[in-house]
Tab-separated table of C-alpha atoms in Angstrom:
chain	number	residue	atom	x	y	z
A	15	MET	CA	-66.600	83.303	35.401
A	16	LYS	CA	-64.741	83.160	38.669
A	17	SER	CA	-60.978	83.013	38.568
A	18	TYR	CA	-58.994	81.349	41.312
A	19	TRP	CA	-55.305	80.564	41.455
A	20	PHE	CA	-56.042	76.876	40.861
A	21	GLY	CA	-58.405	77.349	37.950
A	22	ASP	CA	-61.345	79.118	36.347
A	23	VAL	CA	-64.863	78.221	37.461
A	24	GLU	CA	-67.845	78.891	35.219
A	25	GLY	CA	-71.100	77.754	36.778
A	26	ARG	CA	-70.602	74.015	37.302
A	27	ALA	CA	-67.820	73.694	34.772
A	28	CYS	CA	-64.250	74.190	35.853
A	29	LYS	CA	-60.942	74.456	34.104
A	30	PRO	CA	-57.958	73.644	36.365
A	31	ALA	CA	-54.835	75.761	35.854
A	32	SER	CA	-51.470	74.179	35.115
A	33	GLY	CA	-49.944	72.495	38.150
A	34	ASP	CA	-46.472	73.905	37.586
A	35	PRO	CA	-45.499	76.102	40.577
A	36	GLY	CA	-43.735	78.648	38.377
A	37	LEU	CA	-46.783	79.081	36.154
A	38	LEU	CA	-49.057	79.198	39.189
A	39	ALA	CA	-46.936	82.001	40.635
A	40	GLY	CA	-47.377	83.912	37.393
A	41	ARG	CA	-51.102	83.278	37.545
A	42	LEU	CA	-51.252	84.559	41.135
A	43	ALA	CA	-49.463	87.755	40.116
A	44	MET	CA	-51.807	88.188	37.174
A	45	LEU	CA	-54.904	87.646	39.342
A	46	ALA	CA	-53.653	90.057	41.985
A	47	GLY	CA	-53.173	92.692	39.313
A	48	SER	CA	-56.515	92.094	37.612
A	49	GLY	CA	-58.564	93.169	40.619
A	50	ASN	CA	-61.471	90.778	40.032
A	51	ALA	CA	-60.109	87.652	41.691
A	52	CYS	CA	-62.092	85.796	44.342
A	53	ILE	CA	-61.098	84.605	47.786
A	54	PRO	CA	-60.211	80.956	47.185
A	55	ASP	CA	-61.836	77.967	48.875
A	56	TRP	CA	-60.010	74.648	48.920
A	57	ARG	CA	-63.251	72.691	48.490
A	58	ILE	CA	-63.833	74.351	45.140
A	59	ALA	CA	-60.304	73.345	44.151
A	60	VAL	CA	-61.038	69.717	45.018
A	61	ARG	CA	-64.371	69.772	43.200
A	62	CYS	CA	-62.548	71.344	40.293
A	63	GLY	CA	-60.122	68.460	40.196
A	64	ALA	CA	-57.144	70.758	40.605
A	65	VAL	CA	-56.071	69.086	43.848
A	66	ARG	CA	-56.927	65.841	45.650
A	67	ASP	CA	-57.300	67.115	49.191
A	68	ARG	CA	-56.597	69.949	51.595
A	69	ALA	CA	-52.971	68.897	52.125
A	70	GLU	CA	-52.264	69.067	48.423
A	71	TYR	CA	-54.096	72.379	48.166
A	72	LEU	CA	-51.824	73.941	50.790
A	73	GLU	CA	-48.697	72.373	49.352
A	74	ARG	CA	-49.379	73.702	45.856
A	75	LEU	CA	-50.311	77.130	47.146
A	76	ARG	CA	-47.215	77.286	49.344
A	77	GLU	CA	-44.886	76.373	46.484
A	78	ALA	CA	-46.441	78.979	44.216
A	79	ALA	CA	-46.434	81.637	46.957
A	80	LEU	CA	-42.770	80.998	47.704
A	81	ILE	CA	-41.834	81.443	44.059
A	82	LEU	CA	-43.999	84.541	43.748
A	83	ALA	CA	-42.463	86.124	46.852
A	84	GLU	CA	-38.964	85.341	45.612
A	85	ARG	CA	-39.719	86.842	42.216
A	86	ASN	CA	-41.199	89.986	43.712
A	87	LEU	CA	-38.229	90.290	46.027
A	88	GLU	CA	-35.809	89.972	43.129
A	89	GLN	CA	-37.764	92.604	41.233
A	90	ILE	CA	-37.598	94.997	44.160
A	91	LEU	CA	-33.882	94.465	44.750
A	92	LEU	CA	-33.202	94.886	41.037
A	93	VAL	CA	-34.856	98.261	40.558
A	94	ASP	CA	-34.065	99.270	44.079
A	95	SER	CA	-30.905	101.253	44.633
A	96	SER	CA	-30.136	99.631	47.997
A	97	GLY	CA	-27.185	97.744	46.502
A	98	LEU	CA	-25.675	100.961	45.182
A	99	ILE	CA	-26.298	102.740	48.465
A	100	GLN	CA	-24.491	99.991	50.347
A	101	MET	CA	-21.551	100.321	47.944
A	102	VAL	CA	-21.347	104.079	48.476
A	103	ARG	CA	-21.510	103.687	52.235
A	104	MET	CA	-18.809	101.038	52.112
A	105	LEU	CA	-16.672	103.422	50.082
A	106	ASP	CA	-17.102	106.207	52.626
A	107	GLN	CA	-16.414	103.815	55.464
A	108	LEU	CA	-13.268	102.583	53.731
A	109	ASP	CA	-12.041	106.180	53.448
A	110	GLU	CA	-12.619	106.644	57.121
A	111	VAL	CA	-10.836	103.435	58.043
A	112	ILE	CA	-7.874	104.144	55.770
A	113	ASN	CA	-7.470	107.619	57.242
A	114	LEU	CA	-7.683	106.337	60.792
A	115	LEU	CA	-5.155	103.587	60.139
A	116	THR	CA	-2.782	105.965	58.355
A	117	GLU	CA	-3.066	108.442	61.184
A	118	ARG	CA	-2.249	105.732	63.716
A	119	ALA	CA	0.646	104.407	61.639
A	120	VAL	CA	2.176	107.870	61.498
A	121	GLU	CA	1.872	108.218	65.256
A	122	TRP	CA	3.522	104.860	65.734
A	123	HIS	CA	6.305	105.695	63.328
A	124	ARG	CA	6.899	109.027	64.997
A	125	ALA	CA	7.296	107.256	68.337
A	126	THR	CA	10.081	105.037	67.011
A	127	ARG	CA	11.897	107.528	64.766
A	128	PRO	CA	12.865	110.738	66.591
A	129	GLY	CA	13.963	112.377	63.360
A	130	PHE	CA	10.671	111.913	61.576
A	131	SER	CA	8.482	114.856	60.861
A	132	ARG	CA	5.340	115.167	58.813
A	133	LYS	CA	6.363	118.643	57.815
A	134	ARG	CA	8.999	117.326	55.478
A	135	THR	CA	8.013	118.069	51.909
A	136	LEU	CA	6.903	114.986	50.114
A	137	PRO	CA	8.679	114.009	46.928
A	138	ALA	CA	6.364	114.239	43.935
A	139	ARG	CA	3.904	111.368	43.407
A	140	SER	CA	4.730	109.666	46.660
A	141	ASN	CA	2.511	109.367	49.653
A	142	LEU	CA	2.950	109.358	53.365
A	143	ILE	CA	2.603	105.601	53.630
A	144	ALA	CA	5.371	105.020	51.086
A	145	LEU	CA	7.561	107.511	52.921
A	146	ILE	CA	7.191	105.734	56.253
A	147	ARG	CA	7.531	102.372	54.585
A	148	GLU	CA	11.166	103.141	53.708
A	149	ASP	CA	12.453	102.717	57.219
A	150	ALA	CA	9.562	101.333	59.241
A	151	ASP	CA	9.649	98.615	61.897
A	152	GLU	CA	8.981	95.153	60.699
A	153	ALA	CA	5.681	95.046	62.551
A	154	LEU	CA	4.579	98.390	61.190
A	155	ALA	CA	5.694	97.551	57.654
A	156	GLY	CA	3.319	94.598	57.508
A	157	LEU	CA	0.429	96.811	58.530
A	158	LEU	CA	1.410	99.458	56.001
A	159	ASP	CA	1.150	96.829	53.288
A	160	GLU	CA	-2.375	96.084	54.452
A	161	ILE	CA	-3.293	99.768	54.343
A	162	ASP	CA	-1.945	99.941	50.828
A	163	ARG	CA	-4.035	96.980	49.859
A	164	LEU	CA	-7.108	98.631	51.320
A	165	ARG	CA	-6.390	101.666	49.165
A	166	ASP	CA	-6.258	99.535	46.069
A	167	ARG	CA	-9.566	98.014	47.097
A	168	ARG	CA	-10.959	101.449	47.575
A	169	SER	CA	-10.119	102.604	44.072
A	170	LEU	CA	-11.486	99.361	42.679
A	171	LEU	CA	-14.723	99.880	44.555
A	172	MET	CA	-14.869	103.473	43.359
A	173	ASN	CA	-14.824	102.301	39.759
A	174	GLN	CA	-17.469	99.720	40.506
A	175	VAL	CA	-19.683	102.342	42.120
A	176	SER	CA	-19.526	104.595	39.093
A	177	ARG	CA	-20.144	101.735	36.728
A	178	ARG	CA	-23.178	100.606	38.701
A	179	ALA	CA	-24.454	104.185	38.901
A	180	GLU	CA	-24.138	104.533	35.143
A	181	GLU	CA	-26.346	101.458	34.791
A	182	ILE	CA	-29.172	102.467	37.065
A	183	LEU	CA	-28.845	106.262	36.852
A	184	PRO	CA	-27.880	106.878	33.222
A	185	ASN	CA	-28.989	110.519	33.129
A	186	CYS	CA	-27.697	111.679	36.499
A	187	SER	CA	-24.384	109.929	35.831
A	188	ALA	CA	-23.978	111.490	32.409
A	189	LEU	CA	-24.594	114.889	33.912
A	190	ALA	CA	-22.607	114.732	37.135
A	191	GLY	CA	-20.477	111.592	36.894
A	192	GLY	CA	-21.242	108.190	38.367
A	193	LEU	CA	-19.703	108.825	41.750
A	194	VAL	CA	-21.579	112.061	42.407
A	195	ALA	CA	-24.821	110.480	41.193
A	196	ALA	CA	-24.294	107.506	43.489
A	197	ARG	CA	-23.523	109.772	46.452
A	198	LEU	CA	-26.680	111.794	45.808
A	199	VAL	CA	-28.797	108.647	45.804
A	200	SER	CA	-27.117	107.435	48.960
A	201	GLU	CA	-27.750	110.734	50.721
A	202	ALA	CA	-31.357	110.926	49.536
A	203	GLY	CA	-31.989	107.297	50.524
A	204	GLY	CA	-32.936	105.890	47.117
A	205	ILE	CA	-33.706	106.775	43.514
A	206	ARG	CA	-37.360	107.261	44.280
A	207	GLU	CA	-36.517	109.597	47.126
A	208	LEU	CA	-34.021	111.515	44.992
A	209	ALA	CA	-36.555	111.882	42.189
A	210	ALA	CA	-39.026	113.345	44.662
A	211	LEU	CA	-36.655	116.071	45.856
A	212	PRO	CA	-36.821	119.633	44.555
A	213	ALA	CA	-33.695	120.975	42.851
A	214	SER	CA	-32.949	123.274	45.757
A	215	SER	CA	-32.723	120.282	48.090
A	216	ILE	CA	-30.491	118.377	45.690
A	217	GLN	CA	-28.216	121.403	45.598
A	218	VAL	CA	-27.562	121.206	49.333
A	219	LEU	CA	-27.732	117.416	49.789
A	220	GLY	CA	-24.717	116.531	51.862
A	221	ALA	CA	-24.397	120.003	53.345
A	222	ARG	CA	-26.649	119.210	56.248
A	223	THR	CA	-24.597	120.929	58.948
A	224	ALA	CA	-24.181	124.124	56.965
A	225	LEU	CA	-27.856	124.162	56.006
A	226	PHE	CA	-29.145	123.761	59.533
A	227	SER	CA	-26.655	126.196	60.939
A	228	HIS	CA	-27.954	128.641	58.331
A	229	LEU	CA	-31.571	127.986	59.290
A	230	ALA	CA	-30.882	128.124	63.004
A	231	THR	CA	-28.439	131.000	63.324
A	232	GLY	CA	-28.484	132.771	59.979
A	233	THR	CA	-24.980	131.973	58.816
A	234	PRO	CA	-24.610	132.250	55.021
A	235	PRO	CA	-26.541	129.464	53.273
A	236	PRO	CA	-24.552	126.618	51.713
A	237	LYS	CA	-24.102	126.962	47.965
A	238	HIS	CA	-23.557	123.281	47.390
A	239	GLY	CA	-23.288	119.874	49.021
A	240	ILE	CA	-22.336	116.747	47.147
A	241	VAL	CA	-22.678	118.538	43.794
A	242	TYR	CA	-19.488	120.413	44.740
A	243	GLN	CA	-17.585	117.244	43.914
A	244	HIS	CA	-18.476	117.726	40.271
A	245	GLY	CA	-15.634	119.343	38.325
A	246	ARG	CA	-17.801	122.085	36.833
A	247	VAL	CA	-18.798	123.268	40.278
A	248	HIS	CA	-15.507	123.186	42.124
A	249	ASN	CA	-13.534	124.472	39.148
A	250	ALA	CA	-15.905	127.376	38.688
A	251	ARG	CA	-14.822	130.823	39.830
A	252	ARG	CA	-16.010	131.784	43.258
A	253	GLY	CA	-18.417	134.321	41.836
A	254	THR	CA	-20.190	131.885	39.557
A	255	ARG	CA	-19.921	128.732	41.669
A	256	GLY	CA	-23.313	129.187	43.277
A	257	ARG	CA	-24.948	129.670	39.902
A	258	VAL	CA	-23.295	126.588	38.437
A	259	ALA	CA	-24.362	124.519	41.453
A	260	ARG	CA	-27.898	125.824	41.153
A	261	THR	CA	-28.151	125.070	37.442
A	262	LEU	CA	-26.562	121.654	37.787
A	263	SER	CA	-28.972	120.751	40.595
A	264	ALA	CA	-31.957	121.890	38.591
A	265	LYS	CA	-30.893	119.651	35.728
A	266	LEU	CA	-30.077	116.801	38.128
A	267	ALA	CA	-33.584	116.991	39.555
A	268	ILE	CA	-34.989	116.432	36.070
A	269	ALA	CA	-32.415	113.738	35.322
A	270	ALA	CA	-33.310	111.868	38.525
A	271	ARG	CA	-36.954	111.841	37.502
A	272	ILE	CA	-36.112	110.503	34.057
A	273	ASP	CA	-33.914	107.862	35.700
A	274	TYR	CA	-36.653	106.840	38.079
A	275	HIS	CA	-39.559	106.778	35.657
A	276	ARG	CA	-38.010	106.011	32.281
A	277	LYS	CA	-34.763	104.305	33.301
A	278	SER	CA	-32.925	105.151	30.086
A	279	ALA	CA	-30.662	107.965	28.925
A	280	ASP	CA	-32.309	110.883	27.135
A	281	ARG	CA	-29.742	112.285	24.698
A	282	GLU	CA	-31.616	115.421	23.790
A	283	PHE	CA	-32.162	116.374	27.408
A	284	LEU	CA	-28.545	115.647	28.293
A	285	LEU	CA	-27.213	117.880	25.508
A	286	LYS	CA	-29.441	120.763	26.553
A	287	ALA	CA	-28.690	120.295	30.238
A	288	ASP	CA	-24.965	120.180	29.609
A	289	GLU	CA	-25.180	123.377	27.597
A	290	ALA	CA	-27.138	125.070	30.387
A	291	VAL	CA	-24.527	124.136	32.985
A	292	ARG	CA	-21.734	125.287	30.721
A	293	LYS	CA	-23.485	128.603	30.158
A	294	ALA	CA	-23.935	129.111	33.883
A	295	GLY	CA	-20.170	128.898	34.326
A	296	ARG	CA	-19.387	131.544	31.713
A	297	ARG	CA	-18.548	135.046	32.751
A	298	GLU	CA	-21.099	137.662	31.732
B	16	MET	CA	-51.231	76.332	74.645
B	17	ILE	CA	-48.271	74.289	75.848
B	18	TRP	CA	-46.447	75.340	79.009
B	19	ARG	CA	-43.324	73.782	80.490
B	20	ASP	CA	-41.876	74.960	83.829
B	21	GLY	CA	-43.629	78.294	83.484
B	22	HIS	CA	-42.367	78.842	79.951
B	23	LEU	CA	-44.617	79.107	76.965
B	24	VAL	CA	-43.325	76.670	74.350
B	25	SER	CA	-44.260	75.364	70.953
B	26	GLU	CA	-43.613	72.036	69.346
B	27	GLY	CA	-41.554	72.042	66.191
B	28	PRO	CA	-38.086	71.854	64.689
B	29	GLY	CA	-35.868	74.296	66.589
B	30	GLY	CA	-32.987	76.509	65.551
B	31	VAL	CA	-35.099	79.045	63.664
B	32	TYR	CA	-33.627	82.149	65.285
B	33	GLY	CA	-31.480	80.697	68.071
B	34	GLU	CA	-34.390	80.100	70.436
B	35	ARG	CA	-33.844	78.080	73.619
B	36	MET	CA	-35.054	74.486	73.685
B	37	LEU	CA	-36.744	72.979	76.731
B	38	GLN	CA	-37.555	69.282	76.952
B	39	GLY	CA	-37.615	69.138	73.175
B	40	PHE	CA	-39.913	72.149	72.847
B	41	ARG	CA	-39.100	75.582	71.459
B	42	VAL	CA	-39.296	78.277	74.109
B	43	TRP	CA	-41.456	81.181	72.960
B	44	ASP	CA	-39.910	84.212	74.621
B	45	PRO	CA	-42.340	86.967	75.689
B	46	LYS	CA	-39.528	89.506	75.423
B	47	ARG	CA	-39.126	88.791	71.732
B	48	SER	CA	-42.707	88.224	70.717
B	49	LYS	CA	-45.755	90.286	71.607
B	50	LEU	CA	-48.059	87.355	71.080
B	51	ALA	CA	-46.052	85.286	73.575
B	52	ALA	CA	-46.226	88.224	75.988
B	53	LEU	CA	-49.994	88.268	75.556
B	54	TYR	CA	-50.163	84.621	76.637
B	55	HIS	CA	-47.919	85.320	79.607
B	56	LEU	CA	-50.222	88.142	80.660
B	57	GLY	CA	-53.167	85.781	80.389
B	58	THR	CA	-55.660	85.434	77.595
B	59	GLU	CA	-58.333	82.904	76.814
B	60	MET	CA	-57.572	82.814	73.130
B	61	GLU	CA	-56.089	79.489	72.101
B	62	LEU	CA	-54.282	78.572	68.924
B	63	ARG	CA	-55.698	75.277	67.710
B	64	SER	CA	-54.287	72.779	65.259
B	65	ASP	CA	-57.171	73.346	62.831
B	66	HIS	CA	-56.800	77.130	62.817
B	67	ARG	CA	-55.962	79.135	59.744
B	68	VAL	CA	-54.222	82.391	60.589
B	69	LEU	CA	-53.651	85.572	58.617
B	70	TYR	CA	-50.599	87.248	60.073
B	71	LEU	CA	-50.150	90.894	59.086
B	72	GLY	CA	-46.691	92.331	59.691
B	73	ALA	CA	-44.814	89.041	59.773
B	74	ALA	CA	-41.368	90.703	59.949
B	75	ASN	CA	-38.512	88.202	60.276
B	76	GLY	CA	-40.866	85.367	61.030
B	77	THR	CA	-39.873	84.633	64.621
B	78	THR	CA	-43.408	84.835	65.976
B	79	VAL	CA	-44.759	83.364	62.759
B	80	SER	CA	-42.662	80.237	63.246
B	81	HIS	CA	-44.186	79.656	66.697
B	82	VAL	CA	-47.715	80.311	65.505
B	83	ALA	CA	-47.080	77.837	62.676
B	84	ASP	CA	-46.122	75.221	65.277
B	85	TYR	CA	-49.617	75.466	66.745
B	86	VAL	CA	-51.934	75.970	63.802
B	87	GLU	CA	-52.724	74.409	60.444
B	88	VAL	CA	-51.531	77.217	58.204
B	89	VAL	CA	-50.238	80.779	58.512
B	90	TYR	CA	-50.579	83.332	55.728
B	91	ALA	CA	-47.707	85.672	56.526
B	92	VAL	CA	-47.878	89.152	54.990
B	93	GLU	CA	-44.848	91.424	55.114
B	94	ILE	CA	-43.985	94.441	53.004
B	95	ALA	CA	-40.311	95.092	53.728
B	96	PRO	CA	-37.845	93.217	51.497
B	97	ARG	CA	-35.142	92.615	54.082
B	98	PRO	CA	-37.194	90.848	56.738
B	99	MET	CA	-38.883	89.013	53.869
B	100	GLN	CA	-35.559	87.400	53.015
B	101	ASP	CA	-35.476	85.867	56.504
B	102	LEU	CA	-39.129	84.944	56.330
B	103	LEU	CA	-38.609	83.111	53.034
B	104	VAL	CA	-35.882	80.957	54.600
B	105	ILE	CA	-38.203	80.020	57.467
B	106	ALA	CA	-41.123	79.392	55.115
B	107	GLY	CA	-38.894	77.213	52.966
B	108	SER	CA	-38.238	74.792	55.812
B	109	ARG	CA	-41.802	74.655	57.134
B	110	LYS	CA	-44.782	73.223	55.361
B	111	ASN	CA	-47.452	75.523	56.702
B	112	ILE	CA	-46.204	79.079	56.233
B	113	ILE	CA	-47.365	80.862	53.102
B	114	PRO	CA	-45.200	83.965	52.644
B	115	ILE	CA	-46.711	86.990	50.944
B	116	LEU	CA	-44.670	90.029	49.983
B	117	ALA	CA	-47.344	92.685	49.993
B	118	ASP	CA	-48.683	95.778	51.687
B	119	ALA	CA	-51.186	94.798	54.378
B	120	GLY	CA	-52.964	98.051	53.597
B	121	ARG	CA	-53.799	96.752	50.128
B	122	PRO	CA	-55.500	93.390	50.682
B	123	GLU	CA	-56.635	93.236	47.047
B	124	THR	CA	-53.021	92.458	46.061
B	125	TYR	CA	-53.020	89.172	47.989
B	126	LEU	CA	-56.703	88.408	47.816
B	127	PRO	CA	-56.206	85.516	45.351
B	128	LEU	CA	-53.925	83.698	47.816
B	129	VAL	CA	-55.612	83.933	51.183
B	130	GLU	CA	-58.635	81.845	52.111
B	131	ASP	CA	-61.135	82.310	54.948
B	132	VAL	CA	-59.235	82.392	58.207
B	133	ASP	CA	-60.147	81.808	61.851
B	134	LEU	CA	-57.771	84.405	63.250
B	135	ILE	CA	-56.179	87.615	62.058
B	136	TYR	CA	-53.148	88.747	64.008
B	137	GLN	CA	-52.077	92.265	63.235
B	138	ASP	CA	-48.824	93.790	64.393
B	139	VAL	CA	-47.801	96.395	61.840
B	140	ALA	CA	-46.332	99.624	63.138
B	141	SER	CA	-48.383	101.986	61.017
B	142	PRO	CA	-50.429	105.073	61.752
B	143	ARG	CA	-53.244	103.316	59.921
B	144	GLN	CA	-53.107	100.205	62.096
B	145	VAL	CA	-56.818	99.989	62.794
B	146	SER	CA	-58.015	100.670	59.266
B	147	ILE	CA	-55.549	98.094	57.944
B	148	LEU	CA	-57.161	95.506	60.192
B	149	ILE	CA	-60.655	96.547	59.114
B	150	GLY	CA	-59.567	96.305	55.457
B	151	ASN	CA	-58.554	92.691	55.993
B	152	LEU	CA	-61.782	91.567	57.653
B	153	CYS	CA	-62.992	90.178	54.317
B	154	PHE	CA	-60.723	87.203	55.018
B	155	LEU	CA	-62.122	86.545	58.502
B	156	LYS	CA	-64.813	83.948	59.047
B	157	GLU	CA	-68.012	84.862	60.865
B	158	LYS	CA	-67.289	84.850	64.621
B	159	GLY	CA	-63.597	84.700	63.770
B	160	LEU	CA	-61.099	86.385	66.071
B	161	ALA	CA	-58.825	89.321	65.418
B	162	VAL	CA	-55.911	90.377	67.591
B	163	LEU	CA	-54.661	93.927	67.198
B	164	MET	CA	-51.378	94.928	68.809
B	165	LEU	CA	-51.809	98.646	69.070
B	166	LYS	CA	-48.858	100.930	69.582
B	167	PRO	CA	-50.174	104.449	70.130
B	168	ARG	CA	-46.732	105.913	69.495
B	169	SER	CA	-46.774	104.716	65.918
B	170	ILE	CA	-50.221	106.231	65.400
B	171	ASP	CA	-49.398	109.661	66.772
B	172	VAL	CA	-46.592	110.359	69.242
B	173	THR	CA	-47.957	113.726	70.190
B	174	ARG	CA	-51.315	112.445	71.375
B	175	ASP	CA	-52.242	111.000	74.707
B	176	PRO	CA	-52.216	107.170	74.457
B	177	GLY	CA	-55.596	107.078	76.220
B	178	ASP	CA	-57.148	109.160	73.433
B	179	VAL	CA	-55.611	106.953	70.771
B	180	PHE	CA	-56.976	103.850	72.486
B	181	SER	CA	-60.497	105.190	72.801
B	182	GLU	CA	-60.504	106.324	69.188
B	183	ALA	CA	-59.264	102.881	68.156
B	184	GLU	CA	-62.123	101.336	70.154
B	185	ARG	CA	-64.642	103.404	68.224
B	186	GLU	CA	-63.017	102.589	64.909
B	187	ILE	CA	-62.934	98.865	65.687
B	188	GLY	CA	-66.618	98.906	66.631
B	189	ALA	CA	-67.559	100.817	63.477
B	190	GLY	CA	-65.596	98.326	61.385
B	191	GLY	CA	-67.815	95.416	62.391
B	192	LEU	CA	-65.869	93.955	65.291
B	193	SER	CA	-66.800	93.603	68.922
B	194	ILE	CA	-64.041	93.943	71.469
B	195	LEU	CA	-63.852	90.931	73.774
B	196	ASP	CA	-60.910	92.012	75.857
B	197	GLN	CA	-58.174	94.602	76.107
B	198	VAL	CA	-54.826	93.681	77.589
B	199	SER	CA	-52.185	96.199	78.505
B	200	MET	CA	-48.818	94.790	77.458
B	201	ASN	CA	-46.964	96.080	80.545
B	202	PRO	CA	-44.323	95.190	81.602
B	203	TYR	CA	-43.133	93.455	78.419
B	204	TYR	CA	-44.056	96.187	75.946
B	205	PRO	CA	-44.871	99.429	77.740
B	206	ASP	CA	-47.485	101.561	75.934
B	207	HIS	CA	-48.765	98.691	73.811
B	208	ARG	CA	-52.242	97.332	74.158
B	209	ALA	CA	-53.703	94.169	72.678
B	210	PHE	CA	-57.295	94.245	71.465
B	211	LEU	CA	-59.052	90.903	71.178
B	212	CYS	CA	-61.974	91.239	68.843
B	213	ARG	CA	-64.615	89.068	67.230
B	214	LYS	CA	-66.264	89.557	63.880
B	215	GLU	CA	-69.988	90.007	64.265
């Protein structure tokens, strides 16, 4: 029997496939996966009674191909981490923009208020923007409001990033927190790429400058990159910090592989990994 | 091919990617499309209204849309999701583009869709450019044409382009094609060379 997208042909007999474009798209995908499909010929399709003429053949095929391509695209974008990576990059860019704008606002304020100095100690729980806001120009005040709004956006986005990371990287997120997991993926370029990295690379992801300066001129090697942002690493004592970073990265490398291949949280692994990281932080 | 005032044009609904219109025709800019550049540099190959084309490396579909203006049907293969989004929009508004999201290096994955074609146009920037073309020859009719846009820099930057070209020539010959013509793509695309081949 020969299988084509429009039907199955057995000798002289032929069974046309359903004419529904959605079903045809499914059939195309199935045939492509089966590996024993044949190159189609529109004349067989006409003889088969699946289509009337060449025009209809192309129209049907085009509709099915469009649906198939859309489905495949959706599939790729779904499992793909490109959405998360864009979110992380937007977050970093927002930080940059907020800092630049704040910097500029301070300069502006300083130019209009001779008595202003940054050195003044800030009252608890207040920030620079709020401080300037108290007696800013009208024009500046409006902009300060916008900066404030951007900050709110930023923290909103931060929560969204960790939530998304927890969805697509359950193991890495459980181990290192959603934000760190998302940053690692962003730096590596994707989940697949992260899962392919050795632990030692994960340990120094995000410490590019320090790593290459070490390789080029022999400065001390970086102990950690993005993983430093994890509480266990930056709260660790100086003497044990490298060991904690190393252990965490080793466990993250495994977690990334589970995330990529299995896509679900592994409780047993997470408990053991957590214990290992905790142990690494203990004093001998 | 249709020419107006020294411009290569194609006949079809405009506004696909902001192309210029000339006397109701879509101007096919050689600076944006290697195939258009090939026509500007002079080639005997014509796109006819009864041609079926397999286009490997369709990208955003700018060149594909012009080819579709000339021929009966274009099977457009592209692997990258982002350009595919653009290609799907173009394919949605034209009757004769069949978009395929697949790796041109694995023809078995789109074998059930593509019929015998008269022309294969290959413009994927891959180190395996030639073998990808050879792998797709199963779709080409006897005496059918194949156009290979070879970019030696994407095969191996460290090698001399001349070496890459002569190795490609050998590989093309061994794959069952005879080379009809070779066109250097200067000045539009320095370093590129178009190979016009026929299946024997």
